[in-house]
Amino acid sequence: MTDVDICHPDNTMTEFDIRQFVDVRSWLRRSDDTEGDLMRGEPLDAERIVSATEEVLRRHGPEKSTVLDVARLLGVSHGSVYRHFPSKAALREAVIRRWLDGVREDFAAAVQDSALAPPDRLRGLLTTMFAMKWAKAREDPELFATFRVLAAEHSTVSSGHVAFLLAQIGAIVVDGIASGDFAAGEPDVIARAILNATSRFHDPTHAEEWHSPEIEAESADVISLILDGIRAR
């Protein structure tokens, strides 16, 4: 049946006809999407979409990947994806949020090891943070490229990651001041200064420099300089 088949005999659609036609077409599209999801034996949810987006990003990178690519991989219409995520940017953020969540346990372990003195904990945290960023850039380049895009855009995910790092560093600084290992000062200010001073080794904008064979030794030198600068005298 064509569009004009549902019109009046004179092929002129009334306002009521148009509304009815649009409603029917919308219902049919929703039905097709639902059928496609059910044919796969499991409902389409945000977690499945994020997993598919992660795969698409690894295949094509952040610039060439589209919502349509994600929908094709899932075997659904792009409208089904948009019902869960309003934009391509939201999809990218969801992927990187899950990606970054995977490294938080390692960071937290470096902070919470009470057997170590605060200076050793801070050294361990910074060393772990640098090593994990370098490994991500080397082993998962497409997702790391997505992280770089989000960092450049100052996205909420990127900002949240920075806030998390500041909190981890700040917690050690607080303990170090309380134990007398670190000089007195504002923990938040000290934590941000440490993060800024080490940006070359963790900020994704410096990723090209991480290929240097001297990067590990240079980062160790900077950490030692920071620890000497904040120790109690």
XYZ file of C-alpha atoms in Angstrom:
233
model
C 0.000 0.000 0.000
C 1.409 3.373 -0.961
C 1.070 6.618 0.934
C -1.712 7.822 -1.359
C -3.657 4.572 -0.933
C -4.724 5.660 2.529
C -5.878 9.099 1.327
C -9.363 10.136 0.425
C -10.585 9.299 -3.101
C -9.459 12.664 -4.355
C -5.949 11.888 -2.990
C -6.197 14.781 -0.533
C -5.209 13.917 3.045
C -6.948 15.690 5.885
C -5.094 16.739 9.031
C -6.684 13.755 10.800
C -5.449 11.391 8.054
C -1.911 12.713 8.369
C -1.886 12.213 12.132
C -3.206 8.692 11.768
C -0.658 7.872 9.080
C 2.267 9.165 11.169
C 1.064 7.262 14.231
C 0.800 4.015 12.266
C 4.249 4.432 10.692
C 5.785 5.186 14.116
C 4.117 2.132 15.636
C 5.396 -0.075 12.828
C 8.954 1.192 13.298
C 8.807 0.482 17.031
C 7.439 -2.980 16.369
C 10.215 -3.756 13.904
C 12.844 -2.662 16.413
C 11.370 -4.762 19.196
C 11.122 -7.793 16.936
C 14.758 -7.394 15.948
C 15.809 -7.321 19.585
C 13.687 -10.324 20.537
C 15.013 -12.349 17.599
C 18.426 -12.161 19.261
C 17.075 -13.916 22.336
C 17.822 -11.083 24.750
C 16.520 -7.553 25.242
C 18.472 -4.587 23.973
C 19.799 -2.751 27.010
C 22.403 -0.090 27.684
C 25.105 -2.617 28.575
C 24.770 -4.444 25.226
C 24.886 -1.157 23.371
C 28.014 -0.030 25.247
C 29.737 -3.351 24.475
C 28.865 -3.017 20.794
C 30.058 0.591 20.740
C 33.347 -0.466 22.297
C 33.821 -3.007 19.517
C 32.952 -0.434 16.844
C 35.387 2.087 18.322
C 38.136 -0.514 18.296
C 37.414 -1.262 14.639
C 37.056 2.257 13.300
C 38.335 4.720 15.914
C 36.442 7.639 17.457
C 36.275 9.814 14.352
C 34.873 7.287 11.882
C 32.558 5.344 14.207
C 28.858 6.186 13.969
C 25.656 5.290 15.768
C 24.596 3.518 12.580
C 27.681 1.282 12.853
C 26.630 0.320 16.368
C 23.064 -0.373 15.260
C 24.267 -2.547 12.378
C 26.444 -4.599 14.700
C 23.487 -5.158 17.022
C 21.124 -5.823 14.129
C 18.677 -3.097 15.128
C 17.705 0.333 13.845
C 19.657 3.367 14.981
C 16.426 4.559 16.616
C 16.715 1.658 19.067
C 20.157 2.876 20.086
C 18.980 6.459 20.449
C 16.271 5.360 22.874
C 19.064 4.466 25.308
C 21.687 7.071 24.377
C 20.733 10.484 22.950
C 23.902 11.018 20.913
C 27.202 9.627 19.663
C 28.947 11.661 22.365
C 26.870 9.972 25.071
C 27.819 6.576 23.669
C 31.524 7.408 23.676
C 31.327 8.668 27.232
C 29.596 5.487 28.398
C 32.326 3.340 26.835
C 35.185 5.332 28.344
C 33.448 5.524 31.722
C 33.358 1.724 31.851
C 36.924 1.558 30.493
C 38.230 3.866 33.234
C 36.273 2.074 35.945
C 38.399 -0.969 35.175
C 41.570 0.739 36.467
C 40.157 2.193 39.677
C 40.714 -0.917 41.761
C 44.436 -0.839 41.035
C 44.610 2.832 41.948
C 42.660 2.256 45.146
C 44.953 -0.616 46.153
C 47.969 1.673 45.925
C 46.241 4.217 48.187
C 44.856 1.839 50.794
C 47.941 -0.302 51.504
C 48.323 0.671 55.167
C 51.521 -1.368 55.472
C 53.345 1.306 53.474
C 54.334 4.761 54.677
C 52.626 7.678 52.869
C 55.691 8.535 50.745
C 55.883 4.944 49.488
C 52.130 4.887 48.882
C 52.336 8.093 46.861
C 55.249 6.748 44.845
C 53.312 3.536 44.226
C 50.160 5.364 43.177
C 51.938 7.638 40.710
C 54.012 4.796 39.282
C 50.880 2.664 38.856
C 48.954 5.533 37.272
C 51.677 6.236 34.730
C 52.234 2.566 33.872
C 48.536 1.912 33.344
C 48.098 4.940 31.085
C 51.116 3.881 29.027
C 49.818 0.325 28.748
C 46.349 1.508 27.670
C 47.835 3.734 24.975
C 50.005 0.878 23.708
C 47.595 -2.079 23.984
C 44.230 -0.441 23.302
C 45.046 2.475 20.975
C 41.563 3.062 19.541
C 39.860 3.324 22.912
C 42.717 5.440 24.189
C 42.191 7.709 21.180
C 38.569 8.045 22.269
C 39.747 8.970 25.760
C 41.989 11.637 24.224
C 39.028 13.099 22.339
C 36.946 13.271 25.501
C 39.826 14.812 27.447
C 40.222 17.482 24.761
C 36.488 18.177 24.930
C 36.607 18.416 28.748
C 33.785 15.902 28.967
C 32.138 14.941 32.244
C 33.831 11.533 32.077
C 37.270 13.085 31.674
C 36.595 15.620 34.425
C 35.338 12.853 36.692
C 38.510 10.852 36.086
C 40.668 13.839 37.040
C 38.582 14.352 40.186
C 39.085 10.683 41.072
C 42.870 10.961 40.675
C 42.958 14.116 42.782
C 40.972 12.376 45.518
C 43.384 9.415 45.567
C 46.458 11.642 45.746
C 44.797 13.909 48.286
C 44.000 10.979 50.599
C 47.690 10.041 50.768
C 48.723 13.660 51.320
C 46.298 13.940 54.250
C 47.770 10.796 55.822
C 51.319 12.021 55.176
C 50.680 15.342 56.872
C 49.029 13.601 59.841
C 51.959 11.184 60.214
C 54.542 13.943 59.961
C 56.039 12.580 56.735
C 54.819 15.533 54.653
C 55.026 19.219 55.435
C 51.832 20.923 56.557
C 49.713 22.463 53.833
C 46.367 22.354 52.023
C 45.934 18.751 50.831
C 43.740 19.725 47.873
C 46.267 22.306 46.682
C 49.171 19.887 47.085
C 47.311 17.104 45.283
C 46.524 19.309 42.301
C 50.120 20.548 42.149
C 51.351 16.945 42.079
C 48.929 16.012 39.306
C 49.896 19.072 37.278
C 53.616 18.495 37.817
C 53.329 14.948 36.467
C 51.007 15.697 33.539
C 53.632 14.681 30.981
C 53.368 11.107 32.212
C 49.589 10.687 32.420
C 47.813 13.376 30.404
C 46.682 11.816 27.081
C 47.804 14.896 25.160
C 51.392 13.758 25.850
C 50.840 10.180 24.663
C 53.335 10.460 21.800
C 56.116 11.143 24.311
C 55.422 7.883 26.136
C 57.217 5.920 23.416
C 60.533 7.308 24.633
C 62.807 4.628 26.148
C 63.701 7.123 28.889
C 60.110 7.788 29.969
C 60.180 5.397 32.936
C 63.440 6.752 34.353
C 62.322 10.337 33.794
C 59.030 9.758 35.590
C 60.856 8.163 38.527
C 63.090 11.245 38.778
C 60.070 13.561 38.859
C 58.366 11.467 41.551
C 61.510 11.572 43.698
C 61.718 15.340 43.273
C 58.068 15.744 44.313
C 58.505 13.547 47.390
C 61.566 15.524 48.427
C 59.701 18.777 47.913
C 56.733 17.899 50.143
C 58.547 15.996 52.908
C 58.567 17.432 56.395
C 61.792 19.184 57.453
